[in-house]
Coordinates of C-alpha atoms and ligand atoms in Angstrom, one line a residue:
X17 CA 8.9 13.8 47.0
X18 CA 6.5 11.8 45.3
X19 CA 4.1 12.4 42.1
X20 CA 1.3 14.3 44.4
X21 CA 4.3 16.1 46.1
X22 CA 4.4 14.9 49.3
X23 CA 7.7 13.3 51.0
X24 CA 7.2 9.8 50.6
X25 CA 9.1 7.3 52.4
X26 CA 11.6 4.8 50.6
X27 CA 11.6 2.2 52.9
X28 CA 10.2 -1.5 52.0
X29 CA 8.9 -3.9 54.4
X30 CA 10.1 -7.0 54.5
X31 CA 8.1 -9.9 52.7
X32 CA 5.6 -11.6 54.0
X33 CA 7.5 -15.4 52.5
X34 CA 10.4 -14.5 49.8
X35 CA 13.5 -15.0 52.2
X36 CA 15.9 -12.4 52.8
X37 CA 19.4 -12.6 50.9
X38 CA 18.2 -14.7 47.8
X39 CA 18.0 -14.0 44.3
X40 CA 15.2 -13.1 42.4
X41 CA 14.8 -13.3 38.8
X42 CA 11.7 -11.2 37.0
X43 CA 11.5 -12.4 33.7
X44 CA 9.5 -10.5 30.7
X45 CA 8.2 -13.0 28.6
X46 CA 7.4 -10.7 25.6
X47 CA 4.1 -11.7 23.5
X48 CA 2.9 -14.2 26.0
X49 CA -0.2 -14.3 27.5
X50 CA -3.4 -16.3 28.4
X51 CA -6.3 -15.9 26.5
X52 CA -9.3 -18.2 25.6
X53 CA -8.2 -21.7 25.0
X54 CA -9.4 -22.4 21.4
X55 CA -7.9 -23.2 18.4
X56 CA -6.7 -19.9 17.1
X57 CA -4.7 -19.4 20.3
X58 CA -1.5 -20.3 19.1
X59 CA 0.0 -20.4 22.9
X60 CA -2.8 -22.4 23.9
X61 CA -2.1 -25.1 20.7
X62 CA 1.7 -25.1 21.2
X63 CA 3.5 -27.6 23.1
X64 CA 4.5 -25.7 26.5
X65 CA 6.5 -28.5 28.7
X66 CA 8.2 -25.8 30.4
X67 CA 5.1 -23.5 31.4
X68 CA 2.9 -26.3 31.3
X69 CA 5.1 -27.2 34.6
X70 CA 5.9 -24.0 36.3
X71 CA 2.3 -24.0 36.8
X72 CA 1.2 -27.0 37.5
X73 CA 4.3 -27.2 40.0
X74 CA 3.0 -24.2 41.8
X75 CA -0.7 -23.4 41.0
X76 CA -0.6 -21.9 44.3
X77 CA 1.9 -19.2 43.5
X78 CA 0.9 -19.1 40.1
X79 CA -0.7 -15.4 38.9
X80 CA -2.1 -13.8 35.9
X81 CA -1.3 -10.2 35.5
X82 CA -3.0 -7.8 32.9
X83 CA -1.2 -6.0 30.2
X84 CA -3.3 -4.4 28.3
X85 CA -6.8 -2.5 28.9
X86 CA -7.3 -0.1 32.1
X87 CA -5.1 -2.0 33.8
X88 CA -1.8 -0.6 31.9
X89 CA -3.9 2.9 31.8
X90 CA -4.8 2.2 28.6
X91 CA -8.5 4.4 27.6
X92 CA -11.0 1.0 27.5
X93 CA -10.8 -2.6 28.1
X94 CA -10.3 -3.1 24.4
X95 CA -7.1 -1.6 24.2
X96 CA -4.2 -4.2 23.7
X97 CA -0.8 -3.5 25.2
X98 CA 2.0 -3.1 23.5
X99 CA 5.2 -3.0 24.5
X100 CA 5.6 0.9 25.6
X101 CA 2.9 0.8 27.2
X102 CA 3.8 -2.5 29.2
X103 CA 7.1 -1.1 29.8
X104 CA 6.0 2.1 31.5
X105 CA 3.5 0.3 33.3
X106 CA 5.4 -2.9 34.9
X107 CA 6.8 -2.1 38.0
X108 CA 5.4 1.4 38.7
X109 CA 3.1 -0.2 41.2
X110 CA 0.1 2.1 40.4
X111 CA -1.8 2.8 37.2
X112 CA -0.8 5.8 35.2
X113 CA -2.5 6.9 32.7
X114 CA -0.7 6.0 29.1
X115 CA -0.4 8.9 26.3
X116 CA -3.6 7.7 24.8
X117 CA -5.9 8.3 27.7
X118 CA -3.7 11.5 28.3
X119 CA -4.7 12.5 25.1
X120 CA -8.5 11.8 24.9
X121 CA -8.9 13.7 28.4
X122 CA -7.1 16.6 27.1
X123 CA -9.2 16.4 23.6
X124 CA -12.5 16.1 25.8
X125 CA -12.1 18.6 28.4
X126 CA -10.6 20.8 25.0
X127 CA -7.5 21.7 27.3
X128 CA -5.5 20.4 24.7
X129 CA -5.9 24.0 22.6
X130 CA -5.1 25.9 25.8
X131 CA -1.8 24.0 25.9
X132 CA 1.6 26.1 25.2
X133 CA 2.0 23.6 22.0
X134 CA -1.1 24.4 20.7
X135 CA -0.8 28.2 21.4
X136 CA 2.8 27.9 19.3
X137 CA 1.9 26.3 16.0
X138 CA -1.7 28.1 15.7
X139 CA 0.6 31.4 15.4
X140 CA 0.9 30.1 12.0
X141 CA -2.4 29.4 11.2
X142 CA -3.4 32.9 9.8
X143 CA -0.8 32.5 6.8
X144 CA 0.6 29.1 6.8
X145 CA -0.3 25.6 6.8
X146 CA -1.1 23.2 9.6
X147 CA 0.3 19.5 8.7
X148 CA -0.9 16.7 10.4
X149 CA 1.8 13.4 9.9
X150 CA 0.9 10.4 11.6
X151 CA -0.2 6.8 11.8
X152 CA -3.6 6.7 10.1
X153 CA -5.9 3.1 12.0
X154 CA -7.8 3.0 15.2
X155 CA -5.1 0.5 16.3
X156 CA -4.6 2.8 19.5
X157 CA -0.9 1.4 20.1
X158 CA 0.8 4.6 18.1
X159 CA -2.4 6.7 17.5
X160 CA -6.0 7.0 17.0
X161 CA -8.7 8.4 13.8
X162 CA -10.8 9.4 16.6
X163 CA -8.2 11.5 17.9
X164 CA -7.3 12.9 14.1
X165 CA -10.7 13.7 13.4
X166 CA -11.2 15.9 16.4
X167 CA -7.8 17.4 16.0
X168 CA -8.7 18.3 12.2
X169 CA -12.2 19.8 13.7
X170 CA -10.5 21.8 16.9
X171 CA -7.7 23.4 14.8
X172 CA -10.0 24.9 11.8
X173 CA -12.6 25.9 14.2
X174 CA -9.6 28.2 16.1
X175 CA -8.3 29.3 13.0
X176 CA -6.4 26.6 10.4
X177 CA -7.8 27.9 7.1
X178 CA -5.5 25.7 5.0
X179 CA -4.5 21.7 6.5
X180 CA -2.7 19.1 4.9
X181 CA -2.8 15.2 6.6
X182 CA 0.3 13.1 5.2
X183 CA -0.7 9.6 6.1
X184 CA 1.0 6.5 7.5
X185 CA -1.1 3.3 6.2
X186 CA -1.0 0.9 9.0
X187 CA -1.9 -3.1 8.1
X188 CA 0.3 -4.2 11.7
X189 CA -1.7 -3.2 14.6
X190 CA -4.9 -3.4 12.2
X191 CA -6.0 -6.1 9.5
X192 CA -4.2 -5.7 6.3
X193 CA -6.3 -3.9 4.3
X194 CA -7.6 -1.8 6.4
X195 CA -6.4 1.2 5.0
X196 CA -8.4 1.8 2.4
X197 CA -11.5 2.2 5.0
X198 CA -9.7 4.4 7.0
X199 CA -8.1 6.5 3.7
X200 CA -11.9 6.8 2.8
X201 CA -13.7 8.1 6.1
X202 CA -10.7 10.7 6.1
X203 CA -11.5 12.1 3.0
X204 CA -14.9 12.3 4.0
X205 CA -14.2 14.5 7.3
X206 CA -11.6 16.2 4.7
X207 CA -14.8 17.3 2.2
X208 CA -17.1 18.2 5.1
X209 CA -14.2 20.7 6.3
X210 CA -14.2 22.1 2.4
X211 CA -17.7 22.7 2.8
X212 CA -16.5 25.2 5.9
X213 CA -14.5 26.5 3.8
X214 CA -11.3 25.2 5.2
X215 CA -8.7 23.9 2.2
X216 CA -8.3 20.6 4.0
X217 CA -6.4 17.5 2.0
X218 CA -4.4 14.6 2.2
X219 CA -1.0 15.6 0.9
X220 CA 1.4 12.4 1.1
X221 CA 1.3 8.6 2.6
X222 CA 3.2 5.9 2.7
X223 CA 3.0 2.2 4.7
X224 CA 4.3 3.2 8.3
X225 CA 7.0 0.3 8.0
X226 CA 8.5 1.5 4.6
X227 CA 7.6 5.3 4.9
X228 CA 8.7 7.4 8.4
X229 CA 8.1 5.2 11.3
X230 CA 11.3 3.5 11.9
X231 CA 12.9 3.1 15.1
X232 CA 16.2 3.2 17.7
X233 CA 17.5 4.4 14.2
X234 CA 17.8 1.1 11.8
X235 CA 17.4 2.8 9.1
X236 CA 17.2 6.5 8.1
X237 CA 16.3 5.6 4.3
X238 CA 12.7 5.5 5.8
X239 CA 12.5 8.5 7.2
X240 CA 14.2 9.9 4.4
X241 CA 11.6 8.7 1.9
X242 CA 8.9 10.6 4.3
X243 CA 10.6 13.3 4.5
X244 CA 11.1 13.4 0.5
X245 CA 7.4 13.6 0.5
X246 CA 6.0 15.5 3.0
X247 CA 8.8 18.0 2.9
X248 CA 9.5 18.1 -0.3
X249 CA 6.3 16.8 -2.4
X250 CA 8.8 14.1 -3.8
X251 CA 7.4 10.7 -4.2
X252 CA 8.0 8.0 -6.7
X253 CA 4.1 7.7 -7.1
X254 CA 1.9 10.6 -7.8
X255 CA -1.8 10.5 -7.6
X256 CA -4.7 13.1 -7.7
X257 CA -6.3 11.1 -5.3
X258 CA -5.3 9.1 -2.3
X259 CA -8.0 6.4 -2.2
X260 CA -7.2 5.7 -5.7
X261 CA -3.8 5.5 -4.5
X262 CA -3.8 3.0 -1.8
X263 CA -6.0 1.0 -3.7
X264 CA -3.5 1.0 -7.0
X265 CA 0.3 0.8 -4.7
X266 CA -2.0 -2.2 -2.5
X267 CA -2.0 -4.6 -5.9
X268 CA 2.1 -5.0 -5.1
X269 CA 2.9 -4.2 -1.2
X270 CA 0.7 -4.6 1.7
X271 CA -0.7 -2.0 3.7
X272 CA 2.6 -1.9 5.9
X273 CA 4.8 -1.4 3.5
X274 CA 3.1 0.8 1.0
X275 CA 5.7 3.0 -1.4
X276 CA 5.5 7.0 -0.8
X277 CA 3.3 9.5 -2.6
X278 CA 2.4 12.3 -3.0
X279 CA -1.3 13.9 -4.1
X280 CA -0.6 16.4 -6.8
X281 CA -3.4 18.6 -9.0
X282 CA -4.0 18.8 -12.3
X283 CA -0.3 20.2 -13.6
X284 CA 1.5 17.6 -11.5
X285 CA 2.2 19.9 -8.5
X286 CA 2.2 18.5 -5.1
X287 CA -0.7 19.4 -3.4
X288 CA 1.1 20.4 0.1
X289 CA 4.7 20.1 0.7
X290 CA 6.0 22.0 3.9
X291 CA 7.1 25.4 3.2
X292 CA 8.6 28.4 5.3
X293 CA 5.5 29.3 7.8
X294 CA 4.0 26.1 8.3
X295 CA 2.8 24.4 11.6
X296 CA 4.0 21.0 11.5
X297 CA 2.0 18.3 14.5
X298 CA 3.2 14.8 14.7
X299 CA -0.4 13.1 16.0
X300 CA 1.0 9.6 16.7
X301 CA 1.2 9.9 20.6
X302 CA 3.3 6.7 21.3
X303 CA 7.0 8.2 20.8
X304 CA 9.3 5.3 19.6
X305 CA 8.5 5.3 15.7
X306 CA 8.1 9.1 16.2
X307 CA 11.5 10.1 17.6
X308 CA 13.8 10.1 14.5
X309 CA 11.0 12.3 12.0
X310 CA 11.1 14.6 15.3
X311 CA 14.7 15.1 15.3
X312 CA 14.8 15.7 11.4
X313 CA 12.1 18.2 11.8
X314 CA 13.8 19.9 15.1
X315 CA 17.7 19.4 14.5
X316 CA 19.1 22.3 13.3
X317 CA 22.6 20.0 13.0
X318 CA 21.2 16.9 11.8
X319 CA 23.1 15.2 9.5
X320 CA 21.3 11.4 9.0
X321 CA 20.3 12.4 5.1
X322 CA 20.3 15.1 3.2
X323 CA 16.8 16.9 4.3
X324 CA 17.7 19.6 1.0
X325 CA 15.3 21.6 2.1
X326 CA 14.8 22.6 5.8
X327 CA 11.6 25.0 6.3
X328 CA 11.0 27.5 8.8
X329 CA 8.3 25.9 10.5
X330 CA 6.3 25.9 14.4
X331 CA 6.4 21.9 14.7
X332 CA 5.1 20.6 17.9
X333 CA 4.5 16.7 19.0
X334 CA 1.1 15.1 20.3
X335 CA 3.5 14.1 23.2
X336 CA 6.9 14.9 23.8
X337 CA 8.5 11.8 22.4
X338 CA 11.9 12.0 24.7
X339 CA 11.9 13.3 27.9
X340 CA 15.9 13.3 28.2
X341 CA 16.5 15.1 24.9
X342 CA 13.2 17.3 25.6
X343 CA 12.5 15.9 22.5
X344 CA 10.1 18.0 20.5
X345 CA 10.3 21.4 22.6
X346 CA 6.7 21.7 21.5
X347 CA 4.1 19.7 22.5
X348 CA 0.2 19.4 22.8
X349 CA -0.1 16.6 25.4
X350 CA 2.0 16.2 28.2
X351 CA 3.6 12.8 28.5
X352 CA 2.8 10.7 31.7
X353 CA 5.6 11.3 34.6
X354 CA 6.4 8.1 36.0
X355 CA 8.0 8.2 39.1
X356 CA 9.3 6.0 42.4
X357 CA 9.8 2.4 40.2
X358 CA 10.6 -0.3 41.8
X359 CA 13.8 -0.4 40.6
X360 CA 14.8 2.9 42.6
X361 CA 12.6 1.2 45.8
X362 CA 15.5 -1.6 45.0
X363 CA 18.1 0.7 45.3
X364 CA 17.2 3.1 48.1
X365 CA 17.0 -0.1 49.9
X366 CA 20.2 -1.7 49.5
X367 CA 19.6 -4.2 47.1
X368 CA 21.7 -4.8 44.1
X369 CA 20.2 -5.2 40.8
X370 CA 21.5 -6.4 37.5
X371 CA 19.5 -6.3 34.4
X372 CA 19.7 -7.4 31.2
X373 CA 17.7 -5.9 28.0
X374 CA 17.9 -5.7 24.8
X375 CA 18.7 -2.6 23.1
X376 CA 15.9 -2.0 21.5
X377 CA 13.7 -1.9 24.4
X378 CA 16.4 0.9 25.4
X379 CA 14.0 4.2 25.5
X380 CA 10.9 2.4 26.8
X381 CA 12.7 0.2 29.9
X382 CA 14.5 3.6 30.5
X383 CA 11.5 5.6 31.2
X384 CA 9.8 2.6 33.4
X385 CA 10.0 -0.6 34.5
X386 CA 13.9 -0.4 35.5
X387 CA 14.4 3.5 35.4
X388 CA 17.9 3.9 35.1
X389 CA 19.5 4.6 38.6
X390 CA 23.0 5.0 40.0
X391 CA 23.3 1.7 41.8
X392 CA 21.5 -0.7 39.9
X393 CA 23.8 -2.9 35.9
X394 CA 22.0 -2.6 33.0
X395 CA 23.2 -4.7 30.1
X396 CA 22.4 -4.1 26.7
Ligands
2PG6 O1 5.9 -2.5 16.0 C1 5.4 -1.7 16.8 O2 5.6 -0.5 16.7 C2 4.4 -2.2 17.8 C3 3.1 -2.4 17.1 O3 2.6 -1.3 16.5 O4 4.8 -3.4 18.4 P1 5.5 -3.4 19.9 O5 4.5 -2.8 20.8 O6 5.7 -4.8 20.2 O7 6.7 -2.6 19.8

């Protein structure tokens, strides 16, 4: 059965011209591409012997795919890819859409609040607090301040009377820098949802490579320091405001890798650690530098750090992050279903596949390009 759920057929034709019996080698060249030849394109400057003659050998079989944009499923044209999205997107043979676009339909059409995840953490909304922890840029690779901003403006207008945002500062898929900007139009949206009368703040931050987002578990310490303070209100830095504190931890670290803090009021309390009662949403919706924050927040048995305190709370992800683990339970968005790669065409049909990866492409290649199936090798 495929997608639409009709039986689809698994047989290939035979190729027009690559000969039967030979091997073929697809190669992922990850990070190069073709773009305008100028000076600033450092592919373009580069001495390329190698390329230069694969396609001046072949021009006629030589082809330029696109990796980023609508082509990958991505929302507009200006979206670059990245390598989740290029992952789920090579080989499937047809465009699906990519958790971004899957989440600005579902904020536009406002199905997103009709959603099961939404359903279960605005249970909490009458006595609790919703958090919001995510990557704070318009990058569009992990997440998006459009999509924050209408998030913070759906949930208090269906009932969050009380929101705290702990922010990820970005500086990798932005300009260094940046943050401050962004830090600044979200305490903007934050005082025009005071004037509503919602108690809406920014509670903790941290640079996303130092603070939280790690990945295929390198190193828990970062998600341990998050955790410290959005959890806990524990940060090495305290500030009563968190411009003032981007601007201030900026003089030593880049935006990237920004030391944790926490906003705290006049007496030095933290402004919104996560208590019993809580909703917890994770709004990044690309899942690799989300997965290990969602297992500390969903494991009852995790044992990576020492959480100290483990609050009762209704968390739910902007996507599921992993599909095998069901990894959150909760969710707002549903992640794309990619079915019928070409790997399984491969292997319905009798040809033997051996591929080669490196581990930390692991989740990604998994869920795409070279879906895991019975017959094919897959080397890490
Ligand atoms: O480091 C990452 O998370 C992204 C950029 O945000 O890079 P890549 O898509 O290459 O994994």
């Amino acid at each position: 059965m495929g997608s639409s759920g009709q039986q689809v057929s698994w047989k290939l034709a035979d190729h027009p011209t690559l000969p039967k019996g030979k091997t073929l080698a697809l190669i992922v060249l990850d990070g190069w591409g073709e773009y305008k030849p100028d000076e600033y394109n450092c592919i373009h400057v580069a001495q390329t012997p190698t390329m230069d003659s694969l396609k001046q050998g072949a021009p006629e079989k030589w082809r330029l795919i696109r990796a980023h944009g609508k082509a990958v499923g991505l929302p507009t044209e200006d979206d670059m890819g990245n390598s989740e999205v290029g992952h789920n997107a090579l080989g499937a043979g047809r465009i699906f859409a990519q958790g971004a676009k899957l989440v600005d339909i579902a904020l536009a059409s406002g199905k997103i609040y009709e959603g099961e995840g939404f359903k279960y953490i605005s249970e909490c909304f009458e006595k609790g607090t919703l958090h919001l922890i995510g990557l704070l840029s318009d990058g569009g690779v992990h997440s998006r301040l459009d999509q924050l901003q209408l998030l913070l403006k759906g949930a208090s207008e269906r009932g969050a009377k009380r929101i705290r945002v702990h922010i990820l500062t970005d500086g990798r898929d932005v300009l260094d820098g940046s943050s401050v900007g962004f830090v600044e139009t979200l305490e903007s949206d934050l005082a025009k949802l005071r004037e509503n009368g919602v108690d809406a703040r920014i509670a903790s931050g941290g640079g996303r490579m130092y603070v939280t987002m790690d990945r295929y578990e390198n190193d828990w310490d970062v998600v341990k320091r998050g955790w410290d303070a959005q959890v806990r209100g524990e940060a090495p830095h305290k500030f009563t405001n968190a411009v003032e504190a981007v601007k201030k931890l900026r003089e030593n670290a880049n935006d990237q890798y920004l030391p944790p803090f926490v906003i705290v009021d006049e007496n030095e309390k933290a402004v919104g650690p996560i208590e019993d009662g809580d909703a917890v949403v994770t709004f990044n919706f690309r899942a690799d530098r989300m997965v290990m924050l969602a297992k500390a927040l969903e494991h009852q048995d995790f044992d990576k750090f020492d959480r100290v305190k483990v609050p009762k709370i209704r968390y739910a992800g902007m996507l599921q992050y992993d599909g095998e683990l069901k990894l959150p339970g909760h969710y707002l968005v549903s992640p794309p279903e990619i079915d019928r790669t070409s790997g399984e065409y491969l292997v319905h049909n009798g040809v033997r596949t051996f591929a080669c990866r490196p581990p930390s492409d692991d989740p990604q290649v998994k869920g795409g390009l070279m879906k895991l199936v019975s017959h094919s090798i897959h080397i890490l």
